[in-house]
Structures are given as structure tokens and as C-alpha cells.
Coordinates of C-alpha atoms in Angstrom, one line a residue:
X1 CA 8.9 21.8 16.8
X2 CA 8.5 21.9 12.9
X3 CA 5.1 23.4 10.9
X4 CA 4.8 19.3 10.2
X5 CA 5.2 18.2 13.6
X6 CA 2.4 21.1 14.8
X7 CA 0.0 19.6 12.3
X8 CA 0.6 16.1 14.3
X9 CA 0.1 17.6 17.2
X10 CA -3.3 19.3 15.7
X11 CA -4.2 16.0 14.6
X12 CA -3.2 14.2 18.1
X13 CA -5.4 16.5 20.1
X14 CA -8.1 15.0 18.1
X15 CA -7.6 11.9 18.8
X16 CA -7.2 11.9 22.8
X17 CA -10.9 13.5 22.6
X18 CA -12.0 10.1 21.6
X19 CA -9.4 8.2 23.8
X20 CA -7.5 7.8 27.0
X21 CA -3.7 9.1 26.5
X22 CA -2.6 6.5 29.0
X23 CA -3.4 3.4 26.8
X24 CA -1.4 5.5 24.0
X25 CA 1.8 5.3 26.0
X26 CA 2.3 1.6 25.7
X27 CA 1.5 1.3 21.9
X28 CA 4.0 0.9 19.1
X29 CA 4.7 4.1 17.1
X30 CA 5.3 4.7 13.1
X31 CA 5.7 7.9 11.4
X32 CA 5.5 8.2 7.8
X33 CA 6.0 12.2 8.1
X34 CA 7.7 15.1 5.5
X35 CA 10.7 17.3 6.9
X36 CA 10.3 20.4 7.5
X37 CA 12.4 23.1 4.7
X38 CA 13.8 25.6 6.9
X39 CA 16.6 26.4 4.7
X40 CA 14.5 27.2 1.4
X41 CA 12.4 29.3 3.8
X42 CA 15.8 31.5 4.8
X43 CA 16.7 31.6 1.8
X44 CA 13.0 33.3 0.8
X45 CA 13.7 35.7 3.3
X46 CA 16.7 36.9 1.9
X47 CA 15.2 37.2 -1.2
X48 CA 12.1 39.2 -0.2
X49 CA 14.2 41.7 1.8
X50 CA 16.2 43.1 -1.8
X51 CA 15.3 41.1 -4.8
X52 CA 17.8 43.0 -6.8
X53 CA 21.1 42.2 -4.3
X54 CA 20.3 39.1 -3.4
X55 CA 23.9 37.6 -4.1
X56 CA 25.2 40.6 -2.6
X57 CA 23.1 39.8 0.3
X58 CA 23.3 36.2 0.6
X59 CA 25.6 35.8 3.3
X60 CA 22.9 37.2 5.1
X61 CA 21.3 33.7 5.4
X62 CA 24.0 32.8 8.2
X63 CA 22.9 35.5 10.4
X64 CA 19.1 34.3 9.6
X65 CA 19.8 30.4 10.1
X66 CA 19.2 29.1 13.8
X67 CA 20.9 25.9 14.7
X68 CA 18.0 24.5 16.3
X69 CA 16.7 24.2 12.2
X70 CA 19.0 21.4 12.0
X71 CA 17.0 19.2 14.9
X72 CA 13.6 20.5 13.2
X73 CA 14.9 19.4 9.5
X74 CA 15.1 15.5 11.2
X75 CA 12.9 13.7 9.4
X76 CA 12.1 12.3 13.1
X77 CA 11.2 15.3 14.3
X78 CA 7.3 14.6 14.6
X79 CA 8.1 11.4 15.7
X80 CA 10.2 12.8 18.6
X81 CA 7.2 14.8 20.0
X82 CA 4.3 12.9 19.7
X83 CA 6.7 10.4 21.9
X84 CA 7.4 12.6 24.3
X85 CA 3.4 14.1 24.5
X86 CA 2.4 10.1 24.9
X87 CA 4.9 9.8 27.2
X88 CA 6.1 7.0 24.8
X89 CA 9.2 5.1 25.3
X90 CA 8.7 2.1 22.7
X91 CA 11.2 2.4 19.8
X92 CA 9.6 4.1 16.7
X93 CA 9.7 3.8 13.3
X94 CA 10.3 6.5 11.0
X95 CA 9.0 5.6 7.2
X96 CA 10.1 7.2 4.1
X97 CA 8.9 5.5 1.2
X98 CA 7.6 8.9 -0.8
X99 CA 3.6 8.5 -1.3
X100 CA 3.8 5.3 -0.5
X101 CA 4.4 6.0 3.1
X102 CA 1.8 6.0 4.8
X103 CA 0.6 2.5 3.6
X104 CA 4.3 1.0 4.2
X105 CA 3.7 2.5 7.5
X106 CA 0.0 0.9 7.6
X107 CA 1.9 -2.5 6.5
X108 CA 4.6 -2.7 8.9
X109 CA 2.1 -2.2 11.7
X110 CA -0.2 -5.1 10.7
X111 CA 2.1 -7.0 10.3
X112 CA 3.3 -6.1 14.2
X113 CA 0.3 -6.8 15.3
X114 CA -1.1 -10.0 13.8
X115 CA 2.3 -11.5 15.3
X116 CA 1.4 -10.0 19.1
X117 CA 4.9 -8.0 19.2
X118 CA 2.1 -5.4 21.9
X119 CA -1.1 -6.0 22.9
X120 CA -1.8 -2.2 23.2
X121 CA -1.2 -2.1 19.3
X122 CA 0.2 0.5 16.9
X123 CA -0.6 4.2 15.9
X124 CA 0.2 4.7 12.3
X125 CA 0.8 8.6 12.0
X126 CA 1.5 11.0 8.8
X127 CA 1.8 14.8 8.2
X128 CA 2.6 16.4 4.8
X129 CA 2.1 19.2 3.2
X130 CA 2.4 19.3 -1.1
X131 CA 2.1 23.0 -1.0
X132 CA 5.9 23.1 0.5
X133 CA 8.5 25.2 -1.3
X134 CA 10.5 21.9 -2.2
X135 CA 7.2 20.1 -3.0
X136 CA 5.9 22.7 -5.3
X137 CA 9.5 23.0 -7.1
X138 CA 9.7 19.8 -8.4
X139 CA 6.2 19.3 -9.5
X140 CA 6.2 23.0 -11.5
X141 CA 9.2 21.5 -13.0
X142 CA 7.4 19.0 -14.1
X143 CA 4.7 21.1 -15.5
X144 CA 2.2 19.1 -13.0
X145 CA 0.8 21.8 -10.9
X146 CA -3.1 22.5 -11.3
X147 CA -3.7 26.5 -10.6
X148 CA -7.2 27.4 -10.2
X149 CA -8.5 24.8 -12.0
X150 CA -6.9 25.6 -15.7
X151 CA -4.5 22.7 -16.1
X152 CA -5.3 19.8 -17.2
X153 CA -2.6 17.4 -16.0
X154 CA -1.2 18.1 -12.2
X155 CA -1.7 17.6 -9.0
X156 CA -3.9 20.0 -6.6
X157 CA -1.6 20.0 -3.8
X158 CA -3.0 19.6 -0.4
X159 CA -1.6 19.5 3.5
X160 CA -2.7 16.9 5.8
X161 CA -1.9 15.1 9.1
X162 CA -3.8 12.0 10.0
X163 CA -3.7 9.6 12.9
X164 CA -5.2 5.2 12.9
X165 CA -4.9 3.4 16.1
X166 CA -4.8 -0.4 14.8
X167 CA -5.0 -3.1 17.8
X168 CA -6.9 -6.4 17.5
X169 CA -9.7 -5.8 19.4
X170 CA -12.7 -6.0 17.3
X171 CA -15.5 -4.6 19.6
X172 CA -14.9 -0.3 18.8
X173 CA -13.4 -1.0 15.1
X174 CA -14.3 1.1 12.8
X175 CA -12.9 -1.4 9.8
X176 CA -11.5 -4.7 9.7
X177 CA -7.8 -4.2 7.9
X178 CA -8.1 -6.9 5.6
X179 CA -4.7 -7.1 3.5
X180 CA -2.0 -4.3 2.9
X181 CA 0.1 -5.5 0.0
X182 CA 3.1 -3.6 -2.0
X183 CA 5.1 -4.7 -4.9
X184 CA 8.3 -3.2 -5.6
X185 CA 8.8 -1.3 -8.6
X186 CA 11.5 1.5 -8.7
X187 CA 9.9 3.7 -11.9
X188 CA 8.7 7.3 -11.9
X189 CA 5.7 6.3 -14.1
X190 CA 3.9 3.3 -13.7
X191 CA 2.0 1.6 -16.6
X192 CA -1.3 -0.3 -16.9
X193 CA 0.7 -3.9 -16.8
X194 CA 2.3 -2.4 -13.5
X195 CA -1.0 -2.0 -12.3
X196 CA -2.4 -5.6 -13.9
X197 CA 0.1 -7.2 -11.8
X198 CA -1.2 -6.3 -8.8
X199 CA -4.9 -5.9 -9.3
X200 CA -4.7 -9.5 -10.7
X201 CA -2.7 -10.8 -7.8
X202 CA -4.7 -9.2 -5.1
X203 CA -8.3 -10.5 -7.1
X204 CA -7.0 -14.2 -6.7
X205 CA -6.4 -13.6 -3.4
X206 CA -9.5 -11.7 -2.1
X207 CA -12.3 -11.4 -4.8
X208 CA -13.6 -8.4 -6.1
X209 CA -14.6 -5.5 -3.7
X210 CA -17.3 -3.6 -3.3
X211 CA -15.9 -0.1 -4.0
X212 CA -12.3 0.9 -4.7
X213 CA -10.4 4.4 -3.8
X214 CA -8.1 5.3 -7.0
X215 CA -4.7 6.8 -6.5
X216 CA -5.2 9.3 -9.3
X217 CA -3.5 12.3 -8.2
X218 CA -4.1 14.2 -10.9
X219 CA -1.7 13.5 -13.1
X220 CA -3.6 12.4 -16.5
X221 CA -1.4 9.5 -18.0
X222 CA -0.6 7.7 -14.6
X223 CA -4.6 8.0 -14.0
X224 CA -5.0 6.6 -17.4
X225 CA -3.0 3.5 -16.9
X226 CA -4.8 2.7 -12.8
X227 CA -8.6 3.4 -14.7
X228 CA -7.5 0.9 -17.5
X229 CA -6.2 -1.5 -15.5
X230 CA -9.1 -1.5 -13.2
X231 CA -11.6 -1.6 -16.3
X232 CA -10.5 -4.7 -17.1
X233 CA -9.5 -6.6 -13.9
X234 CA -12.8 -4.6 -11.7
X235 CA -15.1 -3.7 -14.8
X236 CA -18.1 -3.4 -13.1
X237 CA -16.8 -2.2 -9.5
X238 CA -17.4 1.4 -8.3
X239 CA -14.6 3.6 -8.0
X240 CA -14.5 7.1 -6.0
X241 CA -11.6 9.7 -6.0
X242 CA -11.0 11.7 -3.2
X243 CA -8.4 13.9 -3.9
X244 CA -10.6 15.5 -6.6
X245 CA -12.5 17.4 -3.1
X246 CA -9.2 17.4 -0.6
X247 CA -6.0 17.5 -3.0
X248 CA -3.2 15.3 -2.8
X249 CA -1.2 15.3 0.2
X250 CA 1.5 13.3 -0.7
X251 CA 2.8 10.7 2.0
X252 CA -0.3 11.3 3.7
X253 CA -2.6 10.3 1.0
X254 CA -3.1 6.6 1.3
X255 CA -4.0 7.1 5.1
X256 CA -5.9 10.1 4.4
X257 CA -8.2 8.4 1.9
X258 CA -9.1 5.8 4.7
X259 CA -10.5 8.7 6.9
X260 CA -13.1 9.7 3.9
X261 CA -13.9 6.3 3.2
X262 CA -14.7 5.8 6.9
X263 CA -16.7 9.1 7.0
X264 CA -18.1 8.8 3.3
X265 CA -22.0 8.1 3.9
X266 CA -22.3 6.5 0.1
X267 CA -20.3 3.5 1.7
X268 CA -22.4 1.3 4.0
X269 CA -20.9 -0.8 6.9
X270 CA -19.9 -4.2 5.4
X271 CA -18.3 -2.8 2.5
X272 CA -14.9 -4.5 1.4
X273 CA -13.0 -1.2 0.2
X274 CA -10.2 -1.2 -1.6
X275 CA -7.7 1.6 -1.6
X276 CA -4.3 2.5 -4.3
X277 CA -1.4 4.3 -4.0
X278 CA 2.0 4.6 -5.8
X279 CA 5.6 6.0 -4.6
X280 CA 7.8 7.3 -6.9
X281 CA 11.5 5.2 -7.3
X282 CA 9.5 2.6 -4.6
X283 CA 6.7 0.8 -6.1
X284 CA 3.0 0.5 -6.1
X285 CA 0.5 -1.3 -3.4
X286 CA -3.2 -1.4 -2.2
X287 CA -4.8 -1.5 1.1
X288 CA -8.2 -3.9 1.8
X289 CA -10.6 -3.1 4.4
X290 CA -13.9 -3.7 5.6
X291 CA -15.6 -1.2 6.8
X292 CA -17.7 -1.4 10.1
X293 CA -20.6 0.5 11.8
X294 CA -19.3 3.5 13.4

């Protein structure tokens, strides 16, 4: 079992406090989860132990490397043990559509359910952790890490793992999943008319809600073009920002940013809440919801 797949479990544990791990064994499963690094994390070890050798000591890493790291680096690691906890033998799905996961995961199973492929419904399940080796990497690269506050553009990176049962039985809901809706758009930046296209779309379709959840993840000109978009299509609509208080999490975030809207106080039952994300190379979406009395 991986550091990500322990945080599910963490998570998990949670959730059978609130209900019964039979009914759990009959639902339809989907994982929108990171892998696990093991490699980068041999290869730190080599480096701590002599800094000044370290190609002399590099073949080191096979004696360090365990050949069970290849069955935790399976992106359907977490997936495999929260099955086998639930006692789960329904065929899962594995989603890997960057930070867009988590809703495409959310999607999927809506969609599953409204056509009554189980009655005992779907758990949507993601774990992720920005402040990885690989993670971290790319985004210093990038020049979009926040340290301590002194950057101004960048991400504070955050590690999460974050469990919804959705069924369609009304009577315990905590929200009403309105509409989950994603548009295809393979960029690494996406502009205000990206944004437009979708905020427009999903205001024909549903009106105007009462509050919306940004994406902003802390990266100044791609929070620019979501807070323009959304001045003009939701001028007078209030906005909240979560990751400001909990970091970004990456594929958890979307998912994440449901359980503060759910526990946020400042949002009354009967709000209709919507909720952005983006995934890089994948596209952008939003997530409606209503939210109920707890």
C-alpha cells in the first residue's frame, strides 16, 4: 500500500463512522487518485547518503528498489484496496484526467446513476498530494510555487483525500447534484473566452447561482481570465475561494471544494452552488449543486 492509498484509507475510515460498510460493497467504484513516486524517493536516498558521489553511487538504487514499488506505482493501487477493504467486486474505474479528475470522476458517476446501471449507487474517491517530489518539480520549473507567502503567482500546494457517496435517494442528501458539465479543451492555459464558453452555456441552461467556488489555484493569469469571465457572465454573484485556507490539491481539488461548501456555514441550505475546475492538456468544466440541510 502506497502513501496515497493510506490517505484513502484515512479518509475511508471516516466515512464508515457515518455508514454501514455492507451497503458499500454493492456500490459502483471510481478513483480519480495520484501514483505514488517511489523511484524519485530512491533516488533521494541515494543522494542524501553522499551528495558528493552520487554517480559513483548510483547503482546503489538497485539494491534500494523493492519490486513490490512496481504494484504500489499502479495508478490503481488505491483503487485495489479500498475494493478489497469493501469487500467490492464491481468493476472500477480508474480516472486520470489531471485536476480535472475528480469532477470527470463526479460525471461519470452521475451519469451511472441517473440511468440505474446500481441501485446502491457510486463512491467517487480521490487522493493527491501537490507537495510530491514530481509535483513540486514541474511547478518550481515553472516558477509557480508560493513559499511562505512571498510569491506572487503559484500554487500553495496541498494533500488531500476525499470520499462522496452519490445514490438517488433524496431523504439523507446533503446536496442535490444538479449538472456536471466539461468541455474539451487540450491547452496548458486557458483564456477568458475559454471560460465565456462555458459560463455562457451553462447560464442558458440553468440560470445564475447563488454562489460560485473559483478554480483559482493560484496562479495569477489563469485567475485573471476565470474572475473576468465570471464578471461579465455572473457580475453580481458571490464568489469564495477555498484553496486560499487549504491549498491546491490537485486531482482532488474539485471534490475537495464540495466538502467546504457543504461544511461552509456562510452558505445556507437551498443554495445553487456552482463549482470550477480546469485540467491541464484536458479541458475545463463546472459542477452545479444544491445544497441541502445537513
Amino acid at each position: 500500500m502506497n502513501t496515497i492509498s493510506k490517505m484513502a484509507v484515512s479518509a475511508l475510515a471516516d466515512l464508515l463512522e457515518k455508514m454501514d460498510q455492507n451497503s458499500l460493497s454493492q456500490v459502483m467504484l471510481y478513483s480519480a487518485c495520484d501514483s505514488e513516486e517511489h523511484s524519485f524517493e530512491t533516488f533521494r536516498e541515494v543522494v542524501h547518503k553522499d551528495p558528493e558521489n552520487f554517480w559513483r553511487n548510483v547503482s546503489d538504487f538497485n539494491q534500494l528498489s523493492n519490486p513490490l514499488d512496481m504494484l504500489r506505482l499502479l495508478p490503481t493501487n488505491t483503487l485495489y484496496h479500498i475494493s478489497k477493504i469493501l469487500q467490492n467486486h464491481h468493476e472500477g474505474v480508474p480516472l486520470r484526467t489531471a485536476s480535472l479528475s475528480g469532477m470527470s470522476a463526479l460525471k461519470m458517476a452521475r451519469r451511472d446513476v441517473a440511468s440505474g446501471r446500481n441501485s446502491a449507487g457510486a463512491l467517487i474517491f480521490s487522493s493527491a498530494n501537490m507537495l510530491s517530489f514530481d509535483s513540486l518539480t514541474v511547478f518550481g520549473k515553472l516558477n509557480e510555487v508560493r513559499y511562505e507567502g512571498h510569491q506572487h503567482s503559484g500554487i500553495l500546494p496541498g494533500w488531500g483525500s476525499v470520499f462522496l457517496h452519490l445514490d438517488d435517494r433524496p431523504e439523507k442528501a446533503l446536496a442535490e447534484l444538479v449538472e456536471v458539465k466539461i468541455k474539451y479543451r487540450p491547452k496548458v492555459r486557458f483564456e477568458k473566452e475559454d471560460w465565456l464558453s462555458l459560463l455562457i452555456e451553462q447560464k442558458s441552461q440553468h440560470g445564475t447561482p447563488d454562489v460560485i467556488v473559483r478554480y483559482d489555484n493560484g496562479i495569477v493569469e489563469q485567475a485573471k481570465a476565470e474572475s473576468d469571465a465570471l464578471d461579465e457572465v455572473f457580475p453580481e454573484v458571490k464568489t469564495v475561494n477555498y484553496k486560499t485556507l487549504i491549498g491546491y490539491t490537485g486531482k482532488s481539488n474539485n471534490l475537495i471544494d464540495i466538502l467546504c461548501c457543504l461544511n461552509d456555514t456562510e452558505i445556507k441550505p437551498g443554495s445553487r452552488v456552482l463549482l470550477n475546475g480546469t485540467g491541464i492538456n484536458y479541458g475545463l468544466g463546472c459542477i452545479l449543486l444544491i445544497k441541502r440541510d445537513a
